[in-house]
XYZ file of C-alpha atoms in Angstrom:
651
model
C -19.426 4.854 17.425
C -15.578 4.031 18.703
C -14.734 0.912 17.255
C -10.824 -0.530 17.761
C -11.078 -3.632 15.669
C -13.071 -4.740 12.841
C -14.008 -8.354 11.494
C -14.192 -8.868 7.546
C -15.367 -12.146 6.233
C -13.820 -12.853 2.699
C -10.998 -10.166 3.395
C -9.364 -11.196 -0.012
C -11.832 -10.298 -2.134
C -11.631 -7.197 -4.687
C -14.160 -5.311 -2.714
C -13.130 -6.683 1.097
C -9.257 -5.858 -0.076
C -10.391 -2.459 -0.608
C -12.070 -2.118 2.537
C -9.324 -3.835 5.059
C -6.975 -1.091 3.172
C -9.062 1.451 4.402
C -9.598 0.396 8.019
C -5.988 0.546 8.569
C -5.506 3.339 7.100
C -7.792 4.574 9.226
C -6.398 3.352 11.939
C -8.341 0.205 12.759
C -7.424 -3.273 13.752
C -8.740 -6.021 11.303
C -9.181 -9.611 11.737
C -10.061 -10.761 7.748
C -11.502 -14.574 7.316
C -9.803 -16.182 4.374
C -10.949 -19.947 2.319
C -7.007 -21.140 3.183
C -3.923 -20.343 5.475
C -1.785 -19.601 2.264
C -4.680 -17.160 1.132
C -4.118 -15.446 4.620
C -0.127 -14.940 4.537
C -0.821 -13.958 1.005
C -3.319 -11.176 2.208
C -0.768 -10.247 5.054
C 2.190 -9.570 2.892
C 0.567 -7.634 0.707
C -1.271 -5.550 3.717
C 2.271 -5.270 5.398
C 0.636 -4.366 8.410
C 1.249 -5.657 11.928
C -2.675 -4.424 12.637
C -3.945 -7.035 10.098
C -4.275 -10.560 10.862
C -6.206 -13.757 9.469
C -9.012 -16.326 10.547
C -9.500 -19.273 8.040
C -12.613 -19.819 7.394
C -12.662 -23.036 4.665
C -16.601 -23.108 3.617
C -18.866 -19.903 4.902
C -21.768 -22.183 3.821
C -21.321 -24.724 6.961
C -22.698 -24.381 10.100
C -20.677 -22.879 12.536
C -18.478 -21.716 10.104
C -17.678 -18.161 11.905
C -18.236 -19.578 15.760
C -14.095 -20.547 16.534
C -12.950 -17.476 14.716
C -15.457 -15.238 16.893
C -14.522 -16.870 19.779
C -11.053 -15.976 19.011
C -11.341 -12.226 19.119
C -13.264 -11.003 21.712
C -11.539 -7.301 20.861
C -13.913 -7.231 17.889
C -16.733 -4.998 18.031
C -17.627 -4.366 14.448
C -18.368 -6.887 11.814
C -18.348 -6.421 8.051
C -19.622 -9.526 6.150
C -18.037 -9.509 2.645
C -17.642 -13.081 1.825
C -19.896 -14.099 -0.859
C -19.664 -17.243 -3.565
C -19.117 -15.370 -6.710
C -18.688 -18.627 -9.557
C -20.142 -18.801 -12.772
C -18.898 -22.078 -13.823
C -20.982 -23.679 -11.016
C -23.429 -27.397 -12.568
C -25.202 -27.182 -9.623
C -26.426 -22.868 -9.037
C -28.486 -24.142 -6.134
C -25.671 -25.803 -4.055
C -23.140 -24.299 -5.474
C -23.834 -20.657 -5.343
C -27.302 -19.660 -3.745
C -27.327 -21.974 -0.592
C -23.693 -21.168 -0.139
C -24.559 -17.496 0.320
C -27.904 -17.302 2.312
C -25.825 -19.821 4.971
C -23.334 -18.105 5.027
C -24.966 -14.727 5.840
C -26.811 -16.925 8.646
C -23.515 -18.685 9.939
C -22.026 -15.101 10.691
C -25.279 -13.231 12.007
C -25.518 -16.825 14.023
C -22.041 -16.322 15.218
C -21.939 -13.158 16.251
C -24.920 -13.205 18.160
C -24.047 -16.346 20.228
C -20.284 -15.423 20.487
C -19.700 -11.581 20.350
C -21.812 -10.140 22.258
C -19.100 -7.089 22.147
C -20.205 -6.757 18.667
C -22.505 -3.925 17.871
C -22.439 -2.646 14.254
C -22.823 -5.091 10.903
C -22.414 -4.038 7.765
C -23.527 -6.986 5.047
C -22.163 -6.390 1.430
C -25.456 -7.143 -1.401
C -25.338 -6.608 -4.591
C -27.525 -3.729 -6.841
C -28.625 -7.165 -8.110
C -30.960 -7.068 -5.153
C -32.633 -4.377 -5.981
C -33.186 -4.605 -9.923
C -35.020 -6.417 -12.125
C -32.018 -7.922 -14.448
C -34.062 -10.324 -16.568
C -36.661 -7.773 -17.346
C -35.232 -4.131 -17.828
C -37.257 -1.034 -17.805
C -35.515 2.326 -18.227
C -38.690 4.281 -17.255
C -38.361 2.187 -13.443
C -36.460 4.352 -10.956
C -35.113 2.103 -8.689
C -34.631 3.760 -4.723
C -33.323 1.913 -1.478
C -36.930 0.408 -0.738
C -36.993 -1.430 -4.427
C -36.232 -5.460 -4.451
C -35.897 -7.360 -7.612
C -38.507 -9.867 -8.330
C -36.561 -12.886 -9.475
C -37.509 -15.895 -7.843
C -35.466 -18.999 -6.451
C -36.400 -21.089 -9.449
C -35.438 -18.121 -12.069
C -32.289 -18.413 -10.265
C -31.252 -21.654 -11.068
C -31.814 -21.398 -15.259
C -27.952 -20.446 -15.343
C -24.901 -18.992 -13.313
C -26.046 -15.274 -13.725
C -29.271 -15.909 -12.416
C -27.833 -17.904 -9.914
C -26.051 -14.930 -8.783
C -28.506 -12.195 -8.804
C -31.091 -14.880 -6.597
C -27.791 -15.344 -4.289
C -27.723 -11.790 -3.637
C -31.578 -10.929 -2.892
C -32.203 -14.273 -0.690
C -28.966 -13.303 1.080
C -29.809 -10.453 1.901
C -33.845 -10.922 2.540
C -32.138 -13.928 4.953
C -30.273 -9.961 7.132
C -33.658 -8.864 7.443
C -35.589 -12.066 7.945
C -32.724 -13.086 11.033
C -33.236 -8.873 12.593
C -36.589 -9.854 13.056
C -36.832 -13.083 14.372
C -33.774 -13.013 16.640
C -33.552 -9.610 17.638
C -29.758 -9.109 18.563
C -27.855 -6.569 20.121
C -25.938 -5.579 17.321
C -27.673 -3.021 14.452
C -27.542 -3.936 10.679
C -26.509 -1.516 8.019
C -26.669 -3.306 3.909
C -24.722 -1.936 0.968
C -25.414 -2.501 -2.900
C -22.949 -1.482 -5.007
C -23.365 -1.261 -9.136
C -21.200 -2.810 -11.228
C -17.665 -2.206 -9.324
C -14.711 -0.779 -10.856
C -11.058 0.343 -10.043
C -7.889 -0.658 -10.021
C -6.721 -3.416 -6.880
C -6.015 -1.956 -3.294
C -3.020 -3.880 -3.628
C -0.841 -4.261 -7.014
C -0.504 -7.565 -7.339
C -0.680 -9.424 -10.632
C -3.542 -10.793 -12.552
C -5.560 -8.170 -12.297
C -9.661 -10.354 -11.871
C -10.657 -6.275 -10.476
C -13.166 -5.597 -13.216
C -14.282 -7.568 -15.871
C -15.610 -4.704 -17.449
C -12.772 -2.965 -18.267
C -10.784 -6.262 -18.604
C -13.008 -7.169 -21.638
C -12.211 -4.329 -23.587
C -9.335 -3.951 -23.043
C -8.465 -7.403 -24.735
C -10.346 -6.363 -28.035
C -8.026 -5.953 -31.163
C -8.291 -2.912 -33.364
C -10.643 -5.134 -35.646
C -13.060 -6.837 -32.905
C -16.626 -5.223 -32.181
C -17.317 -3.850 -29.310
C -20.003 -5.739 -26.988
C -22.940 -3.813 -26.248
C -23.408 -3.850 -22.639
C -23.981 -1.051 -20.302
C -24.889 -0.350 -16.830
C -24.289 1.839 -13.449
C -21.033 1.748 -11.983
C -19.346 2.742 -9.077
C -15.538 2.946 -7.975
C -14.368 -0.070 -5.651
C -12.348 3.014 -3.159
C -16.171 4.534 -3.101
C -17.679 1.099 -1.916
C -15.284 0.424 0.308
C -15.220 4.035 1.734
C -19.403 3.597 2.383
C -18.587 0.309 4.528
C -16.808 2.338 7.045
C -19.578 5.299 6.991
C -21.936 2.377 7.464
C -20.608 1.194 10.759
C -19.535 5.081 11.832
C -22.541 6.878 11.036
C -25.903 6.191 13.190
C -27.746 7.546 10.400
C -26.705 4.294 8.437
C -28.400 1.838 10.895
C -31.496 -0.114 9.291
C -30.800 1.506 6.511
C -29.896 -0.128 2.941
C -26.880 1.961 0.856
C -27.648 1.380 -2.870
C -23.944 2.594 -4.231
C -24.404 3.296 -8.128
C -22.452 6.486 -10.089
C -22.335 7.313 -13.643
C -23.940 4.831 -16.313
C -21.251 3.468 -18.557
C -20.974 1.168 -21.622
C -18.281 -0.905 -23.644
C -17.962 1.785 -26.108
C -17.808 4.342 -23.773
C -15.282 2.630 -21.730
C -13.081 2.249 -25.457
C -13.306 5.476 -25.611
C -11.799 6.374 -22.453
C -9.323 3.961 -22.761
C -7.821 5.621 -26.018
C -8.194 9.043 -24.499
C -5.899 8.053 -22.602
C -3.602 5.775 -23.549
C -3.197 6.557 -27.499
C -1.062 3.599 -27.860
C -3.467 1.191 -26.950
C -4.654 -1.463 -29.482
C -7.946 -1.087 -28.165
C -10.506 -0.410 -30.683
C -12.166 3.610 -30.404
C -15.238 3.868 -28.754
C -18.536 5.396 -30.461
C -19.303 7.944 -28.531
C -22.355 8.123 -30.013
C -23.529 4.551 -29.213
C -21.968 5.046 -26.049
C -25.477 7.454 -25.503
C -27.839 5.400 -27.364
C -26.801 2.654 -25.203
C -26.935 3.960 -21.698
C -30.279 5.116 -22.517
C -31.197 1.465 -21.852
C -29.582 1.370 -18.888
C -31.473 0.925 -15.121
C -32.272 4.371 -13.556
C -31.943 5.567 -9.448
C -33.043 7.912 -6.932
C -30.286 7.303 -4.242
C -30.808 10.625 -2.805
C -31.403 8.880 0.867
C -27.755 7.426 0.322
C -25.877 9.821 -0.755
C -27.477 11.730 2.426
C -26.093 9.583 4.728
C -22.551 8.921 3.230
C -21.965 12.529 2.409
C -19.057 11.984 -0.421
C -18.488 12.780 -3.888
C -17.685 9.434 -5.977
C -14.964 8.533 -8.227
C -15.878 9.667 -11.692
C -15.892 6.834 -14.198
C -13.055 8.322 -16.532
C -10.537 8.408 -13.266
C -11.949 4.579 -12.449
C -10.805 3.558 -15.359
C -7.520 4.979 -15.916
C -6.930 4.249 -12.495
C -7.481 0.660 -13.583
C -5.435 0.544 -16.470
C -2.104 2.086 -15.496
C 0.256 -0.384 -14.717
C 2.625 0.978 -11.649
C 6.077 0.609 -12.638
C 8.737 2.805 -10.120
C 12.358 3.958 -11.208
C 14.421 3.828 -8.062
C 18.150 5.652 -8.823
C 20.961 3.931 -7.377
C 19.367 0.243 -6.485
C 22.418 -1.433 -6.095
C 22.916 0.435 -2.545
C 22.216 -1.303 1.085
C 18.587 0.563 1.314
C 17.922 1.106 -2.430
C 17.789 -3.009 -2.311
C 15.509 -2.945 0.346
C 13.247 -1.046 -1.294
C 13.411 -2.674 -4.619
C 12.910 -5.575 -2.680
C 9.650 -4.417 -0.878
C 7.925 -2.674 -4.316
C 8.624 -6.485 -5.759
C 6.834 -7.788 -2.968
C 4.137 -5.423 -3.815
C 3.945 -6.536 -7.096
C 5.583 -3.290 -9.116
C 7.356 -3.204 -11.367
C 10.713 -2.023 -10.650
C 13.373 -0.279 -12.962
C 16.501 0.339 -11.149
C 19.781 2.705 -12.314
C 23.337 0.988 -11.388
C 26.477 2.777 -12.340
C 27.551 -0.125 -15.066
C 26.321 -3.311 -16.220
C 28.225 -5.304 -14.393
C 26.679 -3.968 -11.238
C 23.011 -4.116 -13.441
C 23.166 -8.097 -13.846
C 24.941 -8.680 -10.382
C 21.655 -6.845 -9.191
C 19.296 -8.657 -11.395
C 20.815 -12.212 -10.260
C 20.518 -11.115 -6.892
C 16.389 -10.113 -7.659
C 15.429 -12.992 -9.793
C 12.296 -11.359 -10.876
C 11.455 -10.891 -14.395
C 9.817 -7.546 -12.595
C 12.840 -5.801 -12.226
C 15.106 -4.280 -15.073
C 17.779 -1.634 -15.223
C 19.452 1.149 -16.458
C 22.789 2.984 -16.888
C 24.024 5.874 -15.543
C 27.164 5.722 -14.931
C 27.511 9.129 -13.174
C 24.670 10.612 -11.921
C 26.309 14.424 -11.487
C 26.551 14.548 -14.949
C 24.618 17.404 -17.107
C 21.343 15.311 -17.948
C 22.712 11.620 -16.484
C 18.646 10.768 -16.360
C 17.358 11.876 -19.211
C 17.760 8.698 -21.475
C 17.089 6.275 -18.716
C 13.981 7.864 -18.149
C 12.646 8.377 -22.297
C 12.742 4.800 -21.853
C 10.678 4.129 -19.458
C 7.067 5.979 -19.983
C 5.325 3.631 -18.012
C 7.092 4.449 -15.111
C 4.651 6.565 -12.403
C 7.026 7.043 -9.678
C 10.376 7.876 -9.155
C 12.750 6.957 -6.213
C 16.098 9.183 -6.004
C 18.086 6.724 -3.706
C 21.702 7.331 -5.617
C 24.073 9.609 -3.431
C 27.742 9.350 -3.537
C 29.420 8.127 -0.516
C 33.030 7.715 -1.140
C 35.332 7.183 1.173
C 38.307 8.211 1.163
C 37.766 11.056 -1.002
C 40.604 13.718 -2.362
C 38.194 16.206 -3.508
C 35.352 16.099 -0.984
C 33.806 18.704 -2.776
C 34.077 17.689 -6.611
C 33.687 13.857 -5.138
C 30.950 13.797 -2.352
C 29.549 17.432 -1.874
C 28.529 18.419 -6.122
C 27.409 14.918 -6.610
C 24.714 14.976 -4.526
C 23.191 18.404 -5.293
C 23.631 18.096 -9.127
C 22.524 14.251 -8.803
C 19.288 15.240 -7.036
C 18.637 18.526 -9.463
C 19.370 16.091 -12.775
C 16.941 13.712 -11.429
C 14.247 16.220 -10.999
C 14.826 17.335 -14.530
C 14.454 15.055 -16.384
C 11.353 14.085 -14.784
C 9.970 17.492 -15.306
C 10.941 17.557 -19.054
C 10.855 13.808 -20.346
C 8.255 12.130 -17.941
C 5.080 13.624 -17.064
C 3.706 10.653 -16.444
C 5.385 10.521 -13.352
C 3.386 11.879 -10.195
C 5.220 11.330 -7.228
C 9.050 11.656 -6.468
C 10.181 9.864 -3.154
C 14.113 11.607 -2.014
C 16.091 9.900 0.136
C 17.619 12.133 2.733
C 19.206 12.014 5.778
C 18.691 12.388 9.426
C 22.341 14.311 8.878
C 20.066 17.341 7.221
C 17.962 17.414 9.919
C 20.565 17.529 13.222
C 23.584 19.582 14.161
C 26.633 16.725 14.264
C 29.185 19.027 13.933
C 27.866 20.339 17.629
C 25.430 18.404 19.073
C 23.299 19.436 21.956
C 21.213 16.413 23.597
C 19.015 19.264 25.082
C 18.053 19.882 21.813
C 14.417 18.654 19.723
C 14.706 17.968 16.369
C 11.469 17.451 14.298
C 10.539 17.414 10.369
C 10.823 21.161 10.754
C 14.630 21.254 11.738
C 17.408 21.793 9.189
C 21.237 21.158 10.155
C 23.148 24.397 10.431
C 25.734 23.101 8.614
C 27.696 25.346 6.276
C 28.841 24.575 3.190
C 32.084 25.969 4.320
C 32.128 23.575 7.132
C 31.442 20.980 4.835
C 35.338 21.089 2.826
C 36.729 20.264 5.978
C 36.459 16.667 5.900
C 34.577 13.605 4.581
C 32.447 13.456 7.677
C 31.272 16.973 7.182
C 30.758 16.502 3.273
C 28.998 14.227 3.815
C 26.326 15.416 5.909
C 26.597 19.198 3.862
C 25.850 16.667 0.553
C 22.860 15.714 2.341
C 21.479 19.057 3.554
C 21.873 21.121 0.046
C 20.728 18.135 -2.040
C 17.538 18.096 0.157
C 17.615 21.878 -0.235
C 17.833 21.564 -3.627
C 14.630 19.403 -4.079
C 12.597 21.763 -2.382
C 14.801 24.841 -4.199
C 13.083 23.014 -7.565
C 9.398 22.204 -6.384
C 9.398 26.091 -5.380
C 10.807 27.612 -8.386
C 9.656 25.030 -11.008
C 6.192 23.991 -9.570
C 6.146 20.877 -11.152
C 2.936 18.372 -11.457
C 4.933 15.817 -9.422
C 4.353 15.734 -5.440
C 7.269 15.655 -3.170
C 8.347 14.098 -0.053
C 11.512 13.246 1.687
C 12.653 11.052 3.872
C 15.659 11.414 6.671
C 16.395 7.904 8.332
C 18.816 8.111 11.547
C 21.889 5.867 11.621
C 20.744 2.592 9.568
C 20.884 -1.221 10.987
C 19.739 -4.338 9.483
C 20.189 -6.975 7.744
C 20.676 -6.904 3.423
C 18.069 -7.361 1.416
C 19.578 -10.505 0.001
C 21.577 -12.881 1.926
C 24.338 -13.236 -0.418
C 24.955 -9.664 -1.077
C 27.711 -7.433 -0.402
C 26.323 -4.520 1.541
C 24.765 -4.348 5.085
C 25.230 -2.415 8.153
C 28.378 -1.132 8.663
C 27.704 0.034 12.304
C 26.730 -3.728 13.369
C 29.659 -5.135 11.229
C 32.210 -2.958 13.112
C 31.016 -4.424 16.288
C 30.796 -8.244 15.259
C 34.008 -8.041 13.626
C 35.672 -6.796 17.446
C 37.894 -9.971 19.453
C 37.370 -10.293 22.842
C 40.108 -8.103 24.270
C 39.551 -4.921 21.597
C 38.284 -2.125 22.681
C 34.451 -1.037 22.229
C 34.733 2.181 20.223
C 32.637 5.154 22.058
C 29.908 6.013 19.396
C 25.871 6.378 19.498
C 22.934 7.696 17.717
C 19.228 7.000 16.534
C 19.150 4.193 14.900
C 16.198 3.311 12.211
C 16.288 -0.275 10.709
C 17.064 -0.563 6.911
C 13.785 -2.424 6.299
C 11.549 0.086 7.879
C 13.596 2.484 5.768
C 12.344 0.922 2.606
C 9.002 0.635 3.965
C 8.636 4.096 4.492
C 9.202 4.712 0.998
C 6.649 2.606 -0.081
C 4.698 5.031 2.196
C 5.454 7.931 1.222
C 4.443 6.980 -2.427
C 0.928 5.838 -1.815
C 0.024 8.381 1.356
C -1.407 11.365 -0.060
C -0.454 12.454 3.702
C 3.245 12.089 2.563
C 2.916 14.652 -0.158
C 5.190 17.724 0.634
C 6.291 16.346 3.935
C 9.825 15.288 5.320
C 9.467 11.893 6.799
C 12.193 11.610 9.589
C 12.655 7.878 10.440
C 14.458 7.612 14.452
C 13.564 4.737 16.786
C 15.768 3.532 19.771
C 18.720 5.248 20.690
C 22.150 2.828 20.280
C 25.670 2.605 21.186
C 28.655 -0.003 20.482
C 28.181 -1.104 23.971
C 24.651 -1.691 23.589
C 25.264 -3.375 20.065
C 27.856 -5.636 21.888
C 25.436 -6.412 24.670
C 22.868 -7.904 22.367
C 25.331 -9.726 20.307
C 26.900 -11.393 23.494
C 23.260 -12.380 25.018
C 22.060 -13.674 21.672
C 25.496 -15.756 20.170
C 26.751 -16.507 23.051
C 29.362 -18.526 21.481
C 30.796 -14.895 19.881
C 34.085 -13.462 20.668
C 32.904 -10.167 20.230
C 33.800 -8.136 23.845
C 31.077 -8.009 26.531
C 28.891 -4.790 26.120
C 28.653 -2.841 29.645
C 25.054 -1.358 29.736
C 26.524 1.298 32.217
C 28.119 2.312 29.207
C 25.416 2.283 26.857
C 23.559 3.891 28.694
C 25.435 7.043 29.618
C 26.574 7.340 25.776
C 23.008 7.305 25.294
C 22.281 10.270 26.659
C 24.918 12.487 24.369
C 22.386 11.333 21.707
C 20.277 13.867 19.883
C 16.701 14.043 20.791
C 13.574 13.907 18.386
C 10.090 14.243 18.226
C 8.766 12.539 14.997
C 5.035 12.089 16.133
C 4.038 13.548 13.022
C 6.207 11.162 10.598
C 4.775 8.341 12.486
C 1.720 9.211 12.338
C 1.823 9.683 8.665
C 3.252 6.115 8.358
C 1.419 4.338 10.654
C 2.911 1.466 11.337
C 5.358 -0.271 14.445
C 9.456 0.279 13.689
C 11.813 -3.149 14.075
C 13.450 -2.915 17.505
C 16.980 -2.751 18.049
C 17.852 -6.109 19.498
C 15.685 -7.650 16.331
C 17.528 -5.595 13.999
C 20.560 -6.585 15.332
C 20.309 -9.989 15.857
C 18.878 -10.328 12.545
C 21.967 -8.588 10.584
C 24.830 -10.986 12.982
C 22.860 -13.892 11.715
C 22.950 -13.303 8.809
C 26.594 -12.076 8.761
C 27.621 -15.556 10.513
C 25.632 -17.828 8.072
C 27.964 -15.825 4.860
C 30.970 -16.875 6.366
């Protein structure tokens, strides 16, 4: 089936996180119910997506609950009910955790059937705890999609586990009993996932993701290791089968029992010291590890794995997923982008290590930041023989690496020793020491420029550029003048990156990215750099003259975001990501500026003007970086209006 926008109840849970990440990366709209309206603008910064939005939903246990947030959205058409009272500190495991989650089930199958008609596929997330019997094991019992667990309501309420598992089967036995009575429109599809692991879909801190892993990872050299074991399966793989389950007909009526390898604590110890030798965590018996999962619940989920026709996440990958902590070194992060995106990984929860050219310009940066997040590094020069490779042997918990740093000085007497060398040897020192003091690292993000992509010695508005073009810019051309060195820095230090990748076939992936003339605002009100285009033009009295000049612009915080892209895409990998949106001139600039401050002595902008300047602009066709990044750029007049205000409030 087609579906444009999907409802999921609970959207900030571990699992419904996962899922919500999915739908829009897959393109989907997604209206996610939250408890509170700062739970919500949580969700949505960390989703940073203008396809996501929120519905608060304070108790799913009342009646009506879903009914006004329904009503709201008659674009919806699929439903994915996620939300589920998951508390183990609960006095009363009736009211408290069982009632709350058959009602709630009922509120939203109530809901949608009285006030979304529209709606026509829902997917309800159980538990395996529906389907076992957890207070009476039996290894030799293989468990299938037809199997129920026989606790009963009053086993349920002896304590908060119990509580939980009877929450789950009534819940669910509540889907089936509401198909048959009320017969809607809509068809019903049921997941039950094992016990869920995997790192967050978002990095934020505190990481409540799994318990599992949590707990051992907390031991001491010295402490025993709990014996507990089960089936597990990877949160990505859970979240993957809720959108099979609404996109596959063969999924209707049918229930999805999601379970992988067996694990147990030691086995999981094991793992961890595998791979991360310097953990404290004690080493796993492998040997116990066996003994133990013999123990463990066995399946026959052939019918599922049928229907959602995908290889799981193996446990070792699950975990080590889970355990590495994403830290990204982003070169030169005092500059008007590289703030932007240190800015925007923050806000993503990363950690952030950042290279400045001297201390000075280190704790200037770090003021600026305020996060105890974000640290930084020397390097004073980065065209210097191995200017990375100390900063770097520092940092082995660093994943990803950023190469923002590219000298820009003007004037320069030596455009070739000052702007043109720098660049290239910059980029090249980067990549090695990556290649020889991190492999840790996996992806490299290069900041380019639309000036490697486009011919601005000569440019032909007939022409389309795409990721495939290259500037024919000499290097000759380039000792000219600053302009020229510039944009020849720019085309042989992108050629140089993918000079390396080809020769040196490192285990990093690659991609780069090539914004168009950059706008916006700085990352921090009370810093130095911003826009230097916008600040020309606010800076004009009322009788100067508008200087004649035009290009694609791109703003500076889409910039950054793209990064962030390009890191987690796998799309991104080995792609140039060129980053154009609306066309600008001075007149245009001075237009918006007049119509927006109108108390500005900055000259009236002539839209005749703009618009014929326009037209000597070069053309593009970036479907396929936009595509890749999938989200909406900041128009011009925002990004505009946005950097004068904040220009006027500094003064």
């Amino acid at each position: 089936m087609t579906a444009t926008t999907v409802f999921v109840s609970g959207a900030n849970g571990y699992i419904a996180q996962h899922i919500v990440k999915q739908l829009l990366e897959h393109g989907y709209n997604v209206v996610g119910s939250v408890r509170s309206a700062s739970k919500g603008e949580e969700l949505k910064q960390l989703t940073q997506s203008e396809n996501f939005s929120y519905e608060v939903v304070a108790d799913i246990g009342e009646i009506g609950a879903f009914d006004n947030a329904l009503k709201r959205h008659p674009e919806v058409t699929v439903f994915l009910h996620a939300a589920s009272p998951v508390t183990f500190s609960a006095t009363d495991f009736d009211k408290e955790v069982i009632q709350p989650a058959i009602n709630g089930t009922k509120n939203a199958l109530a809901a949608i059937k009285e006030h979304a008609p529209q709606v026509q596929r829902v997917v309800v997330t159980s538990s395996i705890a529906a389907v076992i019997d957890f207070i009476n094991p039996d290894p030799t019992t293989v468990y299938t999609e037809e199997s129920w667990s026989p606790i009963t309501h009053e086993q349920g309420l002896q304590n908060g586990l119990l509580a939980y598992v009877a929450s789950k089967k009534f819940a669910e036995l509540e889907v089936d009993k509401f198909m048959k009575q009320e017969k809607p429109k809509f068809k019903i599809t049921t997941t039950q996932p094992g016990f869920v692991f995997g790192p967050q879909a978002y990095v934020i801190n505190g990481n409540a993701s799994a318990d599992i892993i949590n707990t051992v990872v907390n031991l001491g050299p010295s402490d025993k290791i709990p014996e507990n074991s089960g089936t597990f399966i990877d949160v990505r793989d859970v979240a993957k089968a809720h959108l099979v389950a609404f996109e596959k007909d063969e999924a209707i009526d049918q229930r999805l029992v999601l379970v992988n390898e067996k694990f147990t604590f030691e086995g999981i110890a094991h793992i961890i010291n595998e791979n991360f030798p310097d953990s404290k965590v004690p080493r796993g018996d492998l040997t116990k590890d066996d003994l133990q999962k013999n123990s463990s619940h066995n399946y026959n989920t052939s019918k599922t794995n049928k229907i959602l026709g995908f290889d799981f996440i193996p446990l070792q990958k699950s975990i080590v997923d889970t355990m590495v902590t994403s830290s990204v070194f982003i070169s030169g992060a005092n500059g008007y982008i590289a703030q932007h995106i240190v800015k925007q990984l923050l806000e993503h929860g990363h950690n952030v290590v950042g290279s400045v050219r001297s201390v000075i310009d280190g704790d200037e940066l770090k003021q600026l930041i305020q996060s105890e997040n974000f640290s930084y590094e020397i390097v004073a020069d980065i065209g210097n023989v191995r200017a990375f490779d100390d900063a770097i042997k520092k940092h082995p918990e660093v994943t990803v690496f950023i190469h923002s740093a590219s000298p820009v000085p003007f004037p320069a007497n030596d455009v070739e020793k000052e702007i043109i060398q720098p660049a290239i040897n910059g980029t090249r020192n980067a990549l090695l020491a990556i290649t020889e003091h991190a492999p840790q690292i996996k992806r490299v993000v290069v900041t380019s420029s639309v000036a490697a992509v486009v011919d601005l010695v000569n440019p032909d508005p007939e022409t389309i550029y795409t990721e495939d073009s290259w500037s024919p810019i000499t290097y000759e051309q380039g000792l000219q003048n600053e302009f020229h060195a510039y944009f020849v820095s720019k085309k042989f230090s992108e050629l140089e990156v993918w000079k390396f990748v080809k020769e040196n076939n490192p285990t990093f992936k690659v991609t780069t990215i090539q914004p168009g003339f950059v706008l916006g605002p700085a990352a921090y009100d009370s810093t130095k750099v911003s826009s230097e285009f916008v600040n020309a033009v606010v800076q004009l009295g009322p009788s100067d003259k508008i200087p004649e000049s035009s290009g694609a612009f791109i703003d500076v915080r889409d910039v950054a975001r793209a990064h962030l892209a390009a890191l987690e895409k796998d799309e991104a990998i080995d792609q140039r990501l060129v980053l154009v949106n609306e066309n600008f001139s001075f007149e245009g600039i001075a237009h918006i500026i007049k119509e927006n401050f109108p108390n500005s002595k900055v000259p009236e902008g002539d839209l005749t003007k703009d618009e014929l300047q326009k037209k000597s602009c070069q053309n593009y066709d970036t479907s396929k970086s936009n595509k890749i990044l999938g989200f909406d750029f900041i128009s011009l007049e925002k990004s505009v209006v946005d950097s004068v205000a904040q220009y006027y409030q500094s003064m």
